Structure formats: C-alpha cells, structure tokens
GROMACS .gro file of C-alpha atoms in nm:
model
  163
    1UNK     CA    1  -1.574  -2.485  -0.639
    2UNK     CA    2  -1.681  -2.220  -0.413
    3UNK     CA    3  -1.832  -1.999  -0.738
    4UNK     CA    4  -2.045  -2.326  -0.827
    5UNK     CA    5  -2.196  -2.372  -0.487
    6UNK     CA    6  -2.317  -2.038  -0.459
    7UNK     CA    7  -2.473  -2.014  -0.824
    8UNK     CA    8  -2.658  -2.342  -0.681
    9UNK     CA    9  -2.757  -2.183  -0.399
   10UNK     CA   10  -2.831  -1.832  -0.595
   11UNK     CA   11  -3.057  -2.102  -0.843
   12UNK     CA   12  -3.206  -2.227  -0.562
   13UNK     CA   13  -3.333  -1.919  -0.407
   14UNK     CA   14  -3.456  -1.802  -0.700
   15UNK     CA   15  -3.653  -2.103  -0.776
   16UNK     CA   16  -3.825  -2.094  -0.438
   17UNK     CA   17  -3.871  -1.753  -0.472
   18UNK     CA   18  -4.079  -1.809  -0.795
   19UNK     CA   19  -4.271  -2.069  -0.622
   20UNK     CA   20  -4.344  -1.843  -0.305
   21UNK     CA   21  -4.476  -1.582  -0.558
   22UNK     CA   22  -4.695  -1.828  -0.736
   23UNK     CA   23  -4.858  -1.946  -0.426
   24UNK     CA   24  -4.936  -1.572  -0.334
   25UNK     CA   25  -5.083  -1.541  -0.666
   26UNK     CA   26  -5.300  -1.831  -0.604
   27UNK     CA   27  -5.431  -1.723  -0.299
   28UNK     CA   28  -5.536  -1.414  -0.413
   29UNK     CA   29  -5.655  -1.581  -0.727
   30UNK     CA   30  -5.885  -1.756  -0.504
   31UNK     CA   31  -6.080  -1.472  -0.351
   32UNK     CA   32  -6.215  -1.376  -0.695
   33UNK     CA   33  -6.520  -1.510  -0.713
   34UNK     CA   34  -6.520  -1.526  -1.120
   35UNK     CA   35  -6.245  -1.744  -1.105
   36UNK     CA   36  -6.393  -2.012  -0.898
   37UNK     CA   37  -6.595  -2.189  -1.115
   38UNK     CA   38  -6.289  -2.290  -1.308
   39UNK     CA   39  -6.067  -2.574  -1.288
   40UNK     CA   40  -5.712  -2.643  -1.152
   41UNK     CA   41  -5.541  -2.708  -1.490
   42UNK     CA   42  -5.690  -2.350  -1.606
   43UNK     CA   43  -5.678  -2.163  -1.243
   44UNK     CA   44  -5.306  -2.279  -1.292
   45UNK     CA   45  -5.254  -2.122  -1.624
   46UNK     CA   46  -5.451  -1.794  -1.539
   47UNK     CA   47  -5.236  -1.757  -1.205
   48UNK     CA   48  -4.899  -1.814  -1.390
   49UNK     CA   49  -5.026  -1.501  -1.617
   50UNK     CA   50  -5.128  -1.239  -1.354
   51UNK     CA   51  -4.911  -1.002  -1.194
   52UNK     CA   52  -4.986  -0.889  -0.776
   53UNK     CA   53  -4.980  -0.510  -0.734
   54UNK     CA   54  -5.015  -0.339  -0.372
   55UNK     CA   55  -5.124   0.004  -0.393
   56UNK     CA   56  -5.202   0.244  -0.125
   57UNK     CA   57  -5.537   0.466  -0.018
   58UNK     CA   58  -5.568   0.728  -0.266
   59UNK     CA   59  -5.392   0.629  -0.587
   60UNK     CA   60  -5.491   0.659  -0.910
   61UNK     CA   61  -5.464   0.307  -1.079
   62UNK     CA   62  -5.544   0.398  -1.431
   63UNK     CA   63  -5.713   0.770  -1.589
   64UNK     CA   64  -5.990   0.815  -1.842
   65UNK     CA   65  -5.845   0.813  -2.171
   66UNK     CA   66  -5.579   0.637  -2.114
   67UNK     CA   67  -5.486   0.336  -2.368
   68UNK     CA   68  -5.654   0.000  -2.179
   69UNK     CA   69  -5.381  -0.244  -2.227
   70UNK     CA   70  -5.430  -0.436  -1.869
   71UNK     CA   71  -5.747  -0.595  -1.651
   72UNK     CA   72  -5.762  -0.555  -1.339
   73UNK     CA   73  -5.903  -0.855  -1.060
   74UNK     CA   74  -5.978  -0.684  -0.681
   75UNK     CA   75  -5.790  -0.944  -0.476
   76UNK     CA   76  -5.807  -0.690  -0.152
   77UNK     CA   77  -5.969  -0.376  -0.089
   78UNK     CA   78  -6.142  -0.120  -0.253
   79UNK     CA   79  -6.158   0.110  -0.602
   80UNK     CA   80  -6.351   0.403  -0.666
   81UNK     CA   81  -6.474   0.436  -1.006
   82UNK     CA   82  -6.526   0.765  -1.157
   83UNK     CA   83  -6.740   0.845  -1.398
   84UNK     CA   84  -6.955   1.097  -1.564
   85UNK     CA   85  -7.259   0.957  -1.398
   86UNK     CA   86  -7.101   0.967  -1.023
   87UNK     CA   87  -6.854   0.750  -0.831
   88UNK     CA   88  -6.915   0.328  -0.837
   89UNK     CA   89  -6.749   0.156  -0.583
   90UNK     CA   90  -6.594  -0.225  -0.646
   91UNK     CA   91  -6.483  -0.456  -0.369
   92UNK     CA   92  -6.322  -0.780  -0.331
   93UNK     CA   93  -6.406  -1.017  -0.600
   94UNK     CA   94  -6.477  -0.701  -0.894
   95UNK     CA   95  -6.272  -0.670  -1.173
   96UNK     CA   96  -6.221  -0.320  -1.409
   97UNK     CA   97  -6.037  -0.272  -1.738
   98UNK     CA   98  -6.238  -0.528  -1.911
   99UNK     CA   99  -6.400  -0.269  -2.134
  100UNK     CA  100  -6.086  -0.125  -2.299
  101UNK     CA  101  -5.899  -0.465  -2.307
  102UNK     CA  102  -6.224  -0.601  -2.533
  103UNK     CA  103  -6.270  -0.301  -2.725
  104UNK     CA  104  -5.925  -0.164  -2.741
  105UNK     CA  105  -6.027   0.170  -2.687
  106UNK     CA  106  -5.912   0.438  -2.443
  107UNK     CA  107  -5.995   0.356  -2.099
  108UNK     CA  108  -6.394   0.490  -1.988
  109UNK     CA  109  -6.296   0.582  -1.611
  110UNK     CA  110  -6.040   0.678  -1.382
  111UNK     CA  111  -6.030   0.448  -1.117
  112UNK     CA  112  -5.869   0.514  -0.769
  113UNK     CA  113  -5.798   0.293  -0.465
  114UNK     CA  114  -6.052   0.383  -0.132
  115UNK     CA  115  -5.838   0.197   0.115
  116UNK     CA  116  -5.500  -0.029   0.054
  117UNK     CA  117  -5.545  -0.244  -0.197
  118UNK     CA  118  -5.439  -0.567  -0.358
  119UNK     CA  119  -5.492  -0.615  -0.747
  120UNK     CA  120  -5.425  -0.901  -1.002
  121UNK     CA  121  -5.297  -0.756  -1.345
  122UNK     CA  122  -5.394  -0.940  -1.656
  123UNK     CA  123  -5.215  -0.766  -1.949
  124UNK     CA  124  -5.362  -0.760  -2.291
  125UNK     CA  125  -5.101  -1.001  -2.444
  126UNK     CA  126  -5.154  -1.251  -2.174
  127UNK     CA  127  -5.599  -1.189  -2.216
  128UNK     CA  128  -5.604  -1.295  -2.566
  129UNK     CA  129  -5.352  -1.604  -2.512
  130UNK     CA  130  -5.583  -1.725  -2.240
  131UNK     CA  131  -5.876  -1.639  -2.452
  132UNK     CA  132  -5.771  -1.862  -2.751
  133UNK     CA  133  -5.830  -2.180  -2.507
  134UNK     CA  134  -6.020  -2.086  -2.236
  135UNK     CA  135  -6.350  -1.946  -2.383
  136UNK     CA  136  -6.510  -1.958  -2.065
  137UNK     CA  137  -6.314  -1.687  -1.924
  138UNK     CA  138  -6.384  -1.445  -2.182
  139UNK     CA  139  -6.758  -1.511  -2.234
  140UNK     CA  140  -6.786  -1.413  -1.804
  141UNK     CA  141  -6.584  -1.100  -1.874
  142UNK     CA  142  -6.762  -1.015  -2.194
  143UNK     CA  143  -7.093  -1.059  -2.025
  144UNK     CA  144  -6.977  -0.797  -1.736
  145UNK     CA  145  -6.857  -0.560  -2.023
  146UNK     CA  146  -7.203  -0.579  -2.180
  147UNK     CA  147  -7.387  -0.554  -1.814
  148UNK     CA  148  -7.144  -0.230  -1.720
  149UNK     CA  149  -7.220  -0.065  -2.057
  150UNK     CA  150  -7.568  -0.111  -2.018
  151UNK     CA  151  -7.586   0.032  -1.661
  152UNK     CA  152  -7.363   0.349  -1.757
  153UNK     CA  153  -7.608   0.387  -2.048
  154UNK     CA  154  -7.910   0.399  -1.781
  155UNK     CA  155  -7.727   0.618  -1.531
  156UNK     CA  156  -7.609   0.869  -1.818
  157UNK     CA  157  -7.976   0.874  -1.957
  158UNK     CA  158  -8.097   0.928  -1.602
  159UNK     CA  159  -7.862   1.221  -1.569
  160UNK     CA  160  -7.945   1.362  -1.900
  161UNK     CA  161  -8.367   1.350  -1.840
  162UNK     CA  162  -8.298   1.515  -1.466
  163UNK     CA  163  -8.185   1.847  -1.629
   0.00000   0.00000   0.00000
C-alpha cells in the first residue's frame, strides 16, 4: 500500500508540475506582442508547443551557418544580432530564426544575449504542425521574414556604395 500512495503522490506532483510550467509558458506567451491578436483555443495550442529557455548576458544563442531548425520569441530581455551590415538589437516582443525555419537554410546571423534573457523556442517540427491549421501565424512570421530580408538587402547595399 505504501508503494501505491507514493506513485499517487509522485503522479500528482508531476501533473502539477506540468501545469505550473504551462502557466509560465503562458505568461511569457503573453508579452509577445505577435501573439496577441490570436485566440485562446490557438494561444493554447502555440503555448503547449514552445519550450522557456533562460540564458545569461553574453551567450551565444545560435551562430551564422548553423542549420535553423528552431524560432526564437523574446519573452525577456535583449539579443544582439550580428551581421555583416553591423549589430541589430531585438527586445521584448521580437522574434529571430524565422528566416532559416522558412527557408531551411543555414542560419544568416549569430545572435547573442545583451542582458539575461528569457526566450520561447518553437522547433521546426512543432512550426509546420501549427502552420497546417493556423495560417495566421505563419503569414505574420512570413511577412517579418520578407521585411528583415528586405532591410539587410538595403543595409548591405548601403555598405557596398560607401566604399
């Protein structure tokens, strides 16, 4: 009898536990501005998807030309994001990865944490589920994809026409 009571208990902590972690998510899901437009039902699918990372100042969350097989949603803090053309910083609400997720290509930038820093991961496997049913989702992060490209285009022809 005792070995069943703690398995329930063991069950039961785990459970909460799980539900502790999904609330987190939420609230951090929340403070992305991209995702509040959408409803519960599909806030509630996207959160049980996305993984919360913590990193410190100073580290390197992903490196150019690396394979891009994760998002990335700024829940907290701050990423530097280094490129050719100079440094762009991102804040609360920004999102990165997009690019090589899409286009399944090596990633464009390295991209580095200014100050501690809370991210939502959104892996590539869990993108294109969501994707099949929530087209919504994809068009906003398409439409950033397009609007980056565009303005690393500009900066790089800048760059090129100043020498």
């Amino acid at each position: 009898m005792l070995f069943r009571s703690t398995g329930i208990l063991a069950t039961g902590f785990a459970e909460e536990e799980r539900r502790r972690e999904y609330l987190r998510v939420w609230d951090q899901v929340t403070k992305v501005p991209m995702f509040t437009a959408l409803g519960t039902v599909t806030l509630s699918e996207i959160v049980g998807k996305l993984r919360v990372r913590h990193y410190p100042a100073r580290f390197v969350v992903v490196r150019r030309d690396e394979p891009g097989d994760s998002m990335f949603f700024i829940s907290e803090g701050q990423v530097e994001v280094r490129v050719p053309q100079g440094p762009i910083y991102l804040g609360q609400g920004g999102f990165f990865g997009e690019m090589a997720l899409l286009d399944r290509l090596p990633r464009t930038a390295t991209i580095v944490t200014s100050r501690p820093t809370t991210l939502l991961v959104l892996y590539a496997s869990d993108f294109y589920e969501i994707a099949s049913h929530i087209p919504s989702l994809v068009e906003a992060v398409e439409r950033e994809a397009r609007r980056r490209r565009a303005e690393n285009e500009s900066r790089l022809t800048k760059a090129d026409s100043a020498q």
